[in-house]
Short mmCIF file of C-alpha atoms in Angstrom, two decimals:
data_model
loop_
_atom_site.label_atom_id
_atom_site.label_comp_id
_atom_site.label_asym_id
_atom_site.label_seq_id
_atom_site.Cartn_x
_atom_site.Cartn_y
_atom_site.Cartn_z
CA MET H 1 -36.04 -28.46 -46.90
CA ASP H 2 -36.15 -31.30 -49.39
CA TYR H 3 -34.64 -31.09 -52.84
CA LEU H 4 -35.97 -32.59 -56.01
CA TYR H 5 -33.23 -34.79 -57.36
CA PHE H 6 -32.30 -35.91 -60.87
CA PRO H 7 -29.89 -38.87 -60.59
CA GLY H 8 -29.04 -39.55 -64.25
CA CYS H 9 -28.31 -42.86 -65.93
CA THR H 10 -24.78 -43.39 -64.65
CA LEU H 11 -25.78 -42.97 -61.03
CA TYR H 12 -28.03 -45.99 -61.47
CA THR H 13 -25.25 -48.10 -62.93
CA LYS H 14 -21.57 -47.27 -62.85
CA ALA H 15 -21.73 -44.66 -60.09
CA LYS H 16 -24.14 -46.28 -57.66
CA ASN H 17 -21.82 -45.44 -54.77
CA PHE H 18 -21.99 -41.74 -55.72
CA ASP H 19 -25.80 -41.80 -55.60
CA GLN H 20 -26.06 -43.79 -52.37
CA THR H 21 -23.52 -41.75 -50.42
CA ALA H 22 -25.13 -38.48 -51.49
CA ARG H 23 -28.54 -39.65 -50.31
CA ASN H 24 -27.15 -40.83 -46.97
CA CYS H 25 -25.16 -37.64 -46.40
CA SER H 26 -28.23 -35.50 -47.08
CA ARG H 27 -30.13 -37.18 -44.28
CA LEU H 28 -27.32 -36.41 -41.84
CA LEU H 29 -27.26 -32.81 -43.03
CA GLY H 30 -30.99 -32.44 -42.49
CA PHE H 31 -32.45 -32.61 -45.98
CA GLU H 32 -33.80 -35.28 -48.26
CA LEU H 33 -33.06 -35.92 -51.93
CA LYS H 34 -36.47 -36.61 -53.43
CA GLU H 35 -35.99 -38.44 -56.72
CA MET H 36 -38.06 -36.91 -59.50
CA LYS H 37 -40.53 -39.13 -61.34
CA ASN H 38 -40.02 -40.63 -64.78
CA TRP H 39 -36.67 -39.09 -65.54
CA THR H 40 -34.88 -40.00 -68.74
CA CYS H 41 -31.34 -39.60 -70.00
CA CYS H 42 -30.36 -35.90 -70.15
CA GLY H 43 -28.85 -36.38 -73.60
CA ALA H 44 -25.32 -36.15 -72.19
CA ALA H 45 -24.30 -33.25 -74.43
CA PHE H 46 -25.69 -29.77 -74.77
CA PRO H 47 -26.45 -29.21 -78.45
CA LEU H 48 -24.15 -26.59 -79.83
CA ALA H 49 -25.00 -25.83 -83.42
CA THR H 50 -27.79 -23.27 -83.65
CA ASP H 51 -30.57 -25.33 -85.21
CA ASN H 52 -30.16 -28.60 -83.34
CA LEU H 53 -33.44 -28.98 -81.51
CA MET H 54 -33.50 -32.73 -80.96
CA ALA H 55 -30.80 -32.81 -78.31
CA LEU H 56 -32.60 -30.07 -76.35
CA LEU H 57 -35.71 -32.20 -75.92
CA PRO H 58 -34.53 -34.73 -73.29
CA PRO H 59 -33.29 -32.07 -70.82
CA SER H 60 -36.36 -29.93 -71.52
CA ARG H 61 -38.65 -32.84 -70.81
CA ILE H 62 -36.78 -33.46 -67.54
CA LEU H 63 -37.13 -29.81 -66.53
CA ALA H 64 -40.82 -29.66 -67.40
CA THR H 65 -41.55 -32.90 -65.52
CA ALA H 66 -39.56 -31.74 -62.50
CA ARG H 67 -41.38 -28.40 -62.41
CA GLU H 68 -44.62 -30.30 -61.81
CA GLU H 69 -43.12 -31.53 -58.55
CA GLY H 70 -41.07 -28.63 -57.21
CA THR H 71 -39.07 -25.44 -57.80
CA VAL H 72 -35.44 -26.49 -57.23
CA LEU H 73 -33.77 -29.35 -59.07
CA THR H 74 -30.44 -30.77 -57.94
CA THR H 75 -28.00 -33.11 -59.66
CA LEU H 76 -24.74 -34.82 -58.78
CA CYS H 77 -23.28 -35.76 -62.14
CA ALA H 78 -21.38 -32.80 -63.59
CA VAL H 79 -22.39 -33.67 -67.16
CA CYS H 80 -26.11 -33.82 -66.37
CA PHE H 81 -25.77 -30.60 -64.38
CA ASN H 82 -24.17 -28.85 -67.33
CA VAL H 83 -26.78 -30.02 -69.84
CA ILE H 84 -29.80 -29.34 -67.65
CA LYS H 85 -28.64 -25.96 -66.36
CA ARG H 86 -27.80 -24.67 -69.83
CA THR H 87 -31.05 -25.91 -71.31
CA ASN H 88 -32.94 -24.19 -68.51
CA ARG H 89 -31.16 -20.94 -69.24
CA LEU H 90 -31.91 -21.25 -72.93
CA ILE H 91 -35.61 -21.82 -72.24
CA GLN H 92 -35.66 -18.75 -69.97
CA GLU H 93 -34.01 -16.50 -72.51
CA ASP H 94 -35.14 -17.64 -75.95
CA GLY H 95 -38.90 -17.37 -76.38
CA GLU H 96 -38.93 -18.82 -79.87
CA LYS H 97 -36.98 -21.93 -78.88
CA ARG H 98 -39.15 -22.25 -75.76
CA ASP H 99 -42.36 -22.41 -77.80
CA LYS H 100 -40.84 -24.87 -80.25
CA ILE H 101 -39.60 -27.13 -77.44
CA ASN H 102 -42.92 -27.03 -75.60
CA ASN H 103 -44.67 -27.98 -78.80
CA PHE H 104 -42.41 -30.99 -79.23
CA ILE H 105 -42.53 -32.30 -75.67
CA GLU H 106 -46.25 -31.51 -75.22
CA LYS H 107 -45.69 -29.47 -72.05
CA ASN H 108 -45.77 -25.85 -71.06
CA TYR H 109 -42.54 -25.09 -69.26
CA GLN H 110 -41.39 -21.49 -68.79
CA GLY H 111 -37.91 -22.00 -67.36
CA ASP H 112 -38.88 -21.14 -63.79
CA LEU H 113 -36.92 -23.94 -62.12
CA GLN H 114 -33.68 -23.37 -60.23
CA VAL H 115 -30.96 -25.89 -61.13
CA LEU H 116 -28.33 -26.43 -58.44
CA HIS H 117 -25.42 -28.79 -58.11
CA TYR H 118 -25.14 -30.70 -54.84
CA LEU H 119 -21.95 -28.77 -54.02
CA GLU H 120 -23.84 -25.51 -54.50
CA ILE H 121 -26.47 -26.68 -52.02
CA LEU H 122 -23.72 -27.48 -49.54
CA LYS H 123 -22.20 -24.03 -50.02
CA LYS H 124 -25.22 -21.79 -50.45
CA GLU H 125 -27.94 -23.51 -48.46
CA ILE H 126 -25.92 -25.10 -45.69
CA GLY H 127 -22.65 -23.19 -45.75
CA PHE H 128 -19.16 -24.64 -45.51
CA TYR H 129 -18.67 -23.09 -42.06
CA GLN H 130 -21.76 -24.85 -40.73
CA LEU H 131 -20.70 -28.00 -42.56
CA LYS H 132 -17.39 -27.89 -40.73
CA GLU H 133 -19.24 -27.86 -37.43
CA LYS H 134 -21.25 -30.91 -38.46
CA VAL H 135 -18.15 -32.92 -39.33
CA ARG H 136 -17.70 -35.65 -36.74
CA LYS H 137 -14.52 -37.27 -38.01
CA PRO H 138 -12.34 -34.62 -39.67
CA LEU H 139 -10.14 -36.12 -42.37
CA GLU H 140 -7.00 -34.58 -40.94
CA GLY H 141 -3.73 -35.25 -42.69
CA LEU H 142 -5.27 -36.34 -45.99
CA LYS H 143 -3.85 -34.48 -48.96
CA ALA H 144 -6.65 -34.47 -51.50
CA ALA H 145 -6.70 -32.89 -54.95
CA ALA H 146 -9.99 -31.35 -56.04
CA TYR H 147 -10.49 -32.19 -59.70
CA TYR H 148 -13.13 -30.00 -61.34
CA GLY H 149 -12.94 -31.15 -64.93
CA CYS H 150 -14.85 -29.20 -67.56
CA MET H 151 -18.54 -29.49 -67.03
CA LEU H 152 -19.01 -27.66 -63.74
CA LEU H 153 -17.18 -24.60 -65.00
CA ARG H 154 -17.55 -24.16 -68.73
CA PRO H 155 -18.88 -22.28 -70.56
CA PHE H 156 -18.28 -19.71 -67.85
CA GLU H 157 -20.97 -17.25 -69.00
CA GLU H 158 -23.65 -19.90 -68.62
CA MET H 159 -22.47 -22.03 -65.71
CA ARG H 160 -21.37 -19.25 -63.31
CA PHE H 161 -20.22 -21.96 -60.92
CA ASP H 162 -16.92 -20.40 -59.91
CA ASP H 163 -13.89 -18.68 -61.42
CA LYS H 164 -13.15 -20.00 -64.90
CA GLU H 165 -9.41 -20.56 -64.53
CA ASN H 166 -8.84 -20.83 -60.80
CA PRO H 167 -11.97 -22.02 -59.00
CA LYS H 168 -11.88 -22.45 -55.22
CA LEU H 169 -15.26 -23.83 -54.21
CA PHE H 170 -14.29 -27.48 -54.30
CA GLU H 171 -11.11 -26.85 -52.27
CA GLU H 172 -13.12 -24.91 -49.68
CA PHE H 173 -15.43 -27.90 -49.40
CA LEU H 174 -12.52 -30.30 -48.90
CA GLU H 175 -11.00 -28.04 -46.26
CA ALA H 176 -14.32 -27.96 -44.41
CA LEU H 177 -14.00 -31.74 -44.16
CA GLY H 178 -10.59 -31.32 -42.55
CA THR H 179 -8.44 -32.42 -45.49
CA GLN H 180 -5.52 -30.47 -46.86
CA ALA H 181 -6.60 -29.43 -50.36
CA VAL H 182 -3.77 -29.73 -52.87
CA GLU H 183 -3.39 -27.07 -55.56
CA PHE H 184 -2.40 -28.41 -58.98
CA PRO H 185 -2.41 -26.77 -62.41
CA TYR H 186 -4.43 -29.49 -64.15
CA LYS H 187 -7.49 -29.19 -61.92
CA ILE H 188 -9.68 -27.78 -64.70
CA GLU H 189 -8.21 -29.84 -67.57
CA CYS H 190 -10.35 -32.21 -69.61
CA CYS H 191 -10.13 -35.95 -68.78
CA GLY H 192 -10.56 -37.00 -72.42
CA SER H 193 -14.26 -37.69 -71.91
CA PHE H 194 -15.88 -40.23 -74.23
CA GLN H 195 -12.65 -40.73 -76.19
CA SER H 196 -12.05 -43.55 -73.69
CA VAL H 197 -14.38 -45.64 -75.90
CA GLY H 198 -13.36 -44.70 -79.43
CA SER H 199 -9.70 -43.81 -78.89
CA PRO H 200 -8.72 -45.18 -75.48
CA ASP H 201 -5.11 -44.06 -75.81
CA VAL H 202 -6.11 -40.40 -76.04
CA ALA H 203 -8.07 -40.61 -72.78
CA THR H 204 -5.26 -42.52 -71.08
CA GLU H 205 -2.82 -39.75 -71.98
CA CYS H 206 -5.18 -37.02 -70.71
CA ALA H 207 -5.72 -38.89 -67.45
CA TYR H 208 -1.99 -39.43 -67.00
CA LYS H 209 -1.28 -35.71 -67.29
CA ILE H 210 -3.94 -34.82 -64.73
CA LEU H 211 -2.94 -37.51 -62.23
CA GLY H 212 0.76 -36.83 -62.73
CA SER H 213 0.27 -33.13 -62.04
CA ALA H 214 -1.71 -33.84 -58.86
CA ILE H 215 0.81 -36.39 -57.57
CA LYS H 216 3.71 -34.06 -58.28
CA ASN H 217 2.02 -31.47 -56.10
CA GLY H 218 1.69 -33.89 -53.23
CA ALA H 219 -1.79 -35.37 -53.68
CA GLU H 220 -2.51 -38.71 -52.03
CA ALA H 221 -6.01 -38.94 -53.47
CA MET H 222 -8.17 -37.30 -56.14
CA VAL H 223 -11.72 -36.11 -55.58
CA SER H 224 -14.21 -35.90 -58.42
CA THR H 225 -17.76 -34.74 -59.10
CA CYS H 226 -18.26 -36.55 -62.38
CA PRO H 227 -18.75 -40.25 -63.23
CA MET H 228 -17.20 -39.71 -66.67
CA CYS H 229 -14.04 -38.12 -65.24
CA THR H 230 -13.93 -40.78 -62.55
CA PHE H 231 -13.97 -43.52 -65.15
CA ASN H 232 -11.04 -41.91 -66.94
CA ILE H 233 -8.91 -41.00 -63.95
CA ASP H 234 -9.74 -44.02 -61.77
CA HIS H 235 -10.35 -47.00 -64.05
CA LYS H 236 -7.72 -45.90 -66.56
CA GLN H 237 -4.95 -46.06 -63.95
CA ALA H 238 -4.42 -49.74 -64.77
CA ASP H 239 -3.67 -48.78 -68.40
CA ILE H 240 -1.46 -45.88 -67.30
CA LYS H 241 0.55 -48.22 -65.09
CA GLN H 242 1.16 -50.53 -68.05
CA LYS H 243 2.43 -47.66 -70.15
CA TYR H 244 4.35 -45.70 -67.51
CA LEU H 245 6.08 -48.17 -65.26
CA ASP H 246 7.01 -45.70 -62.52
CA PHE H 247 3.41 -44.50 -62.12
CA LYS H 248 1.98 -45.14 -58.65
CA PRO H 249 -1.83 -45.36 -58.62
CA ILE H 250 -3.75 -43.14 -56.18
CA PRO H 251 -7.38 -43.58 -55.14
CA VAL H 252 -10.11 -41.44 -56.68
CA PHE H 253 -13.13 -40.58 -54.54
CA TYR H 254 -16.48 -39.08 -55.29
CA PHE H 255 -16.77 -36.00 -53.09
CA THR H 256 -19.77 -37.55 -51.35
CA GLN H 257 -17.68 -40.53 -50.25
CA LEU H 258 -15.33 -38.22 -48.36
CA LEU H 259 -18.27 -36.19 -47.05
CA GLY H 260 -19.88 -39.39 -45.77
CA MET H 261 -16.69 -40.48 -44.06
CA ALA H 262 -16.24 -37.10 -42.38
CA MET H 263 -19.88 -37.13 -41.28
CA GLY H 264 -19.24 -40.44 -39.55
CA LEU H 265 -21.11 -42.80 -41.87
CA ASP H 266 -20.19 -46.47 -41.67
CA PRO H 267 -17.27 -47.00 -44.12
CA GLN H 268 -19.03 -50.18 -45.29
CA ALA H 269 -21.84 -48.02 -46.64
CA LEU H 270 -19.58 -45.74 -48.69
CA GLY H 271 -19.14 -48.10 -51.63
CA PHE H 272 -15.32 -48.15 -51.57
CA ASP H 273 -15.43 -51.64 -53.08
CA GLN H 274 -16.58 -50.03 -56.33
CA ASN H 275 -13.56 -47.73 -56.63
CA ALA H 276 -11.08 -49.06 -59.20
CA VAL H 277 -7.99 -48.16 -57.18
CA ASP H 278 -8.54 -49.61 -53.72
CA PRO H 279 -8.62 -46.70 -51.23
CA MET H 280 -8.53 -48.96 -48.14
CA PRO H 281 -4.72 -48.97 -47.63
CA LEU H 282 -4.60 -45.16 -47.71
CA LEU H 283 -7.59 -44.78 -45.38
CA LYS H 284 -6.05 -47.27 -42.93
CA GLU H 285 -2.69 -45.54 -43.08
CA LYS H 286 -4.37 -42.24 -42.22
CA GLY H 287 -6.23 -43.88 -39.35
CA PHE H 288 -9.72 -43.13 -40.68
CA LEU H 289 -10.94 -46.72 -40.42
CA MET A 1 3.51 -26.00 -86.72
CA GLU A 2 2.18 -26.90 -90.15
CA THR A 3 1.31 -24.17 -92.63
CA VAL A 4 -1.93 -24.14 -94.53
CA THR A 5 -1.76 -23.86 -98.26
CA GLY A 6 -4.81 -23.91 -100.45
CA LYS A 7 -4.69 -26.51 -103.17
CA GLY A 8 -7.51 -28.12 -105.04
CA LYS A 9 -11.13 -26.99 -105.09
CA VAL A 10 -12.34 -24.39 -102.64
CA SER A 11 -15.90 -23.56 -101.66
CA VAL A 12 -16.63 -19.84 -101.74
CA SER A 13 -19.73 -20.08 -99.54
CA PHE A 14 -18.22 -22.44 -96.93
CA LEU A 15 -17.21 -19.71 -94.46
CA GLU A 16 -20.66 -18.18 -94.60
CA GLU A 17 -22.39 -21.55 -94.22
CA VAL A 18 -20.32 -22.49 -91.17
CA MET A 19 -20.83 -19.09 -89.54
CA ARG A 20 -24.58 -19.35 -90.03
CA LYS A 21 -24.79 -22.88 -88.71
CA SER A 22 -22.52 -22.38 -85.69
CA GLY A 23 -23.43 -18.77 -84.92
CA GLU A 24 -19.73 -17.98 -84.40
CA ASN A 25 -17.97 -15.05 -86.07
CA LEU A 26 -14.90 -16.71 -87.55
CA ASN A 27 -13.65 -13.50 -89.16
CA LEU A 28 -12.46 -12.36 -85.73
CA CYS A 29 -9.76 -15.04 -85.44
CA TYR A 30 -6.25 -13.58 -85.48
CA GLN A 31 -4.42 -16.90 -84.99
CA CYS A 32 -3.18 -16.37 -81.43
CA LEU A 33 -3.24 -20.18 -80.98
CA LYS A 34 -4.66 -20.08 -77.46
CA CYS A 35 -7.27 -22.65 -78.53
CA THR A 36 -4.75 -25.16 -79.82
CA VAL A 37 -2.40 -24.72 -76.88
CA GLY A 38 -5.12 -25.48 -74.34
CA CYS A 39 -6.83 -28.26 -76.30
CA PRO A 40 -6.49 -31.69 -74.64
CA THR A 41 -7.01 -33.62 -77.87
CA ALA A 42 -5.13 -31.32 -80.30
CA PRO A 43 -2.00 -33.53 -80.24
CA TYR A 44 -4.07 -36.31 -81.84
CA MET A 45 -5.84 -34.20 -84.46
CA ASP A 46 -4.70 -34.16 -88.09
CA ILE A 47 -5.49 -30.42 -88.29
CA ARG A 48 -5.18 -28.22 -85.20
CA PRO A 49 -8.15 -26.07 -84.10
CA ASN A 50 -6.56 -22.75 -85.15
CA ASN A 51 -5.85 -24.18 -88.58
CA ILE A 52 -9.41 -25.47 -88.88
CA ILE A 53 -10.58 -21.85 -88.60
CA ARG A 54 -8.03 -20.66 -91.15
CA MET A 55 -9.01 -23.41 -93.57
CA ILE A 56 -12.69 -22.53 -93.21
CA GLN A 57 -11.82 -18.93 -94.06
CA MET A 58 -10.04 -20.26 -97.14
CA GLY A 59 -13.03 -22.36 -98.17
CA MET A 60 -11.32 -25.74 -97.82
CA LYS A 61 -14.58 -27.57 -97.21
CA LYS A 62 -13.51 -31.06 -98.24
CA GLU A 63 -10.43 -31.05 -96.04
CA VAL A 64 -12.22 -29.63 -92.99
CA LEU A 65 -15.28 -31.90 -93.09
CA GLY A 66 -13.09 -34.91 -93.78
CA SER A 67 -10.64 -34.21 -90.94
CA SER A 68 -10.19 -36.29 -87.81
CA ALA A 69 -10.06 -33.06 -85.79
CA ILE A 70 -13.82 -32.54 -85.80
CA TRP A 71 -14.30 -36.02 -84.33
CA PHE A 72 -11.54 -35.74 -81.72
CA CYS A 73 -13.07 -32.63 -80.12
CA VAL A 74 -14.76 -33.67 -76.85
CA TYR A 75 -16.29 -30.25 -76.26
CA CYS A 76 -14.44 -29.47 -73.03
CA GLN A 77 -14.78 -25.78 -73.96
CA THR A 78 -11.31 -24.79 -72.86
CA CYS A 79 -10.75 -23.11 -76.25
CA GLY A 80 -13.94 -21.06 -76.10
CA THR A 81 -13.25 -20.00 -72.51
CA ARG A 82 -9.80 -18.71 -73.43
CA CYS A 83 -10.41 -17.24 -76.90
CA PRO A 84 -9.79 -13.47 -76.75
CA ASN A 85 -12.34 -13.01 -79.54
CA GLU A 86 -14.96 -15.20 -77.87
CA ILE A 87 -15.12 -17.74 -80.67
CA HIS A 88 -16.57 -20.94 -79.24
CA ILE A 89 -14.65 -23.53 -81.20
CA GLY A 90 -16.47 -26.37 -79.45
CA VAL A 91 -19.70 -25.05 -80.94
CA LEU A 92 -17.97 -24.72 -84.30
CA MET A 93 -16.75 -28.34 -84.17
CA ASP A 94 -20.27 -29.55 -83.44
CA ALA A 95 -21.62 -27.60 -86.41
CA LEU A 96 -18.88 -29.13 -88.60
CA ARG A 97 -19.76 -32.65 -87.41
CA GLU A 98 -23.38 -32.06 -88.33
CA MET A 99 -22.41 -30.69 -91.73
CA ALA A 100 -20.18 -33.70 -92.36
CA ILE A 101 -23.05 -36.07 -91.54
CA GLU A 102 -25.51 -34.10 -93.68
CA GLU A 103 -23.11 -34.06 -96.63
CA GLY A 104 -22.40 -37.76 -96.27
CA VAL A 105 -18.68 -37.26 -95.62
CA PRO A 106 -17.47 -40.45 -93.92
CA ALA A 107 -16.14 -39.76 -90.41
CA LYS A 108 -12.37 -40.06 -90.36
CA GLU A 109 -12.63 -41.30 -86.78
CA LYS A 110 -15.47 -43.69 -87.55
CA ASN A 111 -15.58 -45.28 -84.11
CA ILE A 112 -16.39 -42.00 -82.38
CA HIS A 113 -19.36 -41.49 -84.69
CA LEU A 114 -20.51 -45.09 -84.12
CA PHE A 115 -20.32 -44.57 -80.37
CA HIS A 116 -22.58 -41.51 -80.61
CA GLU A 117 -25.07 -43.58 -82.59
CA ALA A 118 -25.01 -46.47 -80.13
CA PHE A 119 -25.67 -44.00 -77.31
CA ILE A 120 -28.76 -42.53 -79.00
CA GLN A 121 -30.06 -46.04 -79.74
CA SER A 122 -29.75 -46.92 -76.08
CA VAL A 123 -31.80 -43.89 -75.03
CA ARG A 124 -34.35 -44.55 -77.75
CA ARG A 125 -34.95 -48.05 -76.39
CA GLY A 126 -35.73 -47.26 -72.79
CA GLY A 127 -35.41 -43.55 -72.14
CA ARG A 128 -32.19 -44.04 -70.22
CA ALA A 129 -28.68 -44.88 -71.32
CA HIS A 130 -27.62 -48.40 -70.40
CA GLU A 131 -23.93 -49.14 -70.67
CA VAL A 132 -24.03 -52.90 -71.24
CA THR A 133 -26.39 -52.86 -74.21
CA MET A 134 -24.87 -49.62 -75.50
CA LEU A 135 -21.30 -50.93 -75.45
CA MET A 136 -22.40 -54.25 -76.94
CA GLU A 137 -24.02 -52.43 -79.81
CA TYR A 138 -20.94 -50.23 -80.21
CA MET A 139 -18.61 -53.23 -80.29
CA LEU A 140 -20.73 -55.06 -82.84
CA ARG A 141 -20.94 -52.04 -85.12
CA SER A 142 -17.31 -51.02 -84.84
CA LYS A 143 -16.02 -54.62 -84.74
CA ASP A 144 -13.79 -53.23 -82.03
CA MET A 145 -13.86 -56.22 -79.70
CA MET A 146 -10.42 -56.26 -78.24
CA LYS A 147 -9.18 -52.70 -78.45
CA GLY A 148 -9.76 -51.57 -74.94
CA SER A 149 -13.52 -51.47 -74.44
CA LEU A 150 -14.10 -55.08 -73.60
CA ILE A 151 -11.60 -55.48 -70.79
CA PRO A 152 -12.49 -52.41 -68.70
CA GLY A 153 -16.14 -53.25 -69.37
CA MET A 154 -15.70 -56.71 -67.93
CA LYS A 155 -13.89 -55.30 -64.89
CA LEU A 156 -16.75 -52.91 -64.17
CA PHE A 157 -19.23 -55.73 -64.64
CA LEU A 158 -17.37 -57.90 -62.15
CA LYS A 159 -17.41 -55.07 -59.64
CA GLY A 160 -21.20 -55.19 -59.86
CA LYS A 161 -21.35 -51.76 -61.46
CA PHE A 162 -23.41 -52.75 -64.48
CA PRO A 163 -26.88 -54.12 -63.99
CA LEU A 164 -27.48 -56.67 -66.75
CA LEU A 165 -30.93 -55.39 -67.62
CA PRO A 166 -31.64 -51.78 -68.57
CA SER A 167 -33.96 -49.77 -66.31
CA PHE A 168 -36.82 -48.63 -68.50
CA ILE A 169 -38.99 -45.67 -67.59
CA LYS A 170 -42.75 -45.97 -67.48
CA GLU A 171 -43.60 -43.49 -70.19
CA ARG A 172 -41.75 -45.11 -73.07
CA GLY A 173 -44.58 -44.19 -75.44
CA GLU A 174 -43.82 -40.53 -74.81
CA ILE A 175 -40.13 -41.01 -75.64
CA LYS A 176 -41.06 -42.85 -78.81
CA ARG A 177 -43.37 -40.02 -79.87
CA ILE A 178 -40.65 -37.39 -79.31
CA PHE A 179 -38.18 -39.40 -81.40
CA GLU A 180 -40.74 -39.82 -84.19
CA LYS A 181 -41.58 -36.10 -84.22
CA CYS A 182 -37.89 -35.24 -84.51
CA GLN A 183 -37.40 -37.58 -87.41
CA THR A 184 -40.31 -36.16 -89.36
CA LYS A 185 -38.87 -32.71 -88.79
CA ILE A 186 -35.44 -33.76 -90.04
CA LYS A 187 -36.97 -35.32 -93.16
CA GLU A 188 -38.93 -32.13 -93.90
#
């Protein structure tokens, strides 16, 4: 089965390696990510105050356009996933808002699209047990910390991704790849998000707490599902090192990079050159290259 | 922990206004502080989330809308997930930001507001956000050339992560129409 795919702006720019590896992994797993036509920015934030209609329009337009092409829409970026899934739910449940939105975007969308994250496809449609059997090069001996961040999980009532305080799905995925998933208390903490632009010090502090907690619990690498989190916990490590002299940087992977490596993709095609902290020494030390 | 004391002018209808706009029942708050304890940006706020609620109850409109707290919230929703009374403070903060803009209260963290504006501009231009033009616009508006954004930006650029030209979508006319419709609605 092929899945309609919404990449999102960042996966065309800053997270090209995330996009590419996901597409390549899909082919090995027996499905294709079919990019939807004419997608725009998702708006990057679900509107919260009750009468804010404007921010609902970009995700609604995406959903309506995608519905013309298929019935299941998948995303990789956790922020886009959050915005699109919640908007879809709102359109399903609130008839008045639905009519208003349709009037604005000049479409007739009824909310009958299923929005799934790539990890959910791996779990529900393929199954982690089956995934384990498809792994050609198990990443044995790698201690990886699954970092969820906020957007996959919260708000719990709407996302229903996994447990709100102690999710396990991401760890199960990493264990299917052969790694040893590290438990750490900051796995669902916020990375500081867009504060990295306006108040960089705030984001640096948030990232330091998360990384520090993972390292303390034995992590050799972090794994992320979100380009925003990845910017804060990967690219900010240079700033952290300047502030905390005893801090030792650890590589941060997109989960698809590890998936690709375990599936036996050529390491050259996994975009490791775009990671801020060079993962090559660790991968060589573990004998994966 | 700072205590809240009411001095100066208070707005009697503020609590009601905020509850209507956010849809959250702020009367339920019994100050358990779970929100503030879990908040990743609370250490940097001038007023902590639990106190924001208390001050709204007390009608301290000027202080709340003029606080840095409403601009430091990144809507990670940890507070709302943990609140025993199911008050979504992230939603509340968003409503307060909107009220501050509507009332013309200058943002205490002006750069965060400018960043939001630069982001919308970027989407308005081509339908998709484009970091290079967005950050350039942000830096020009905020005059924040050296404080952090430029150097990581350059590093990403050198890694080949930023294409120099934005990728525009085909149906830009449609995006333009949606933006125009929204603006007429706001003016009404």
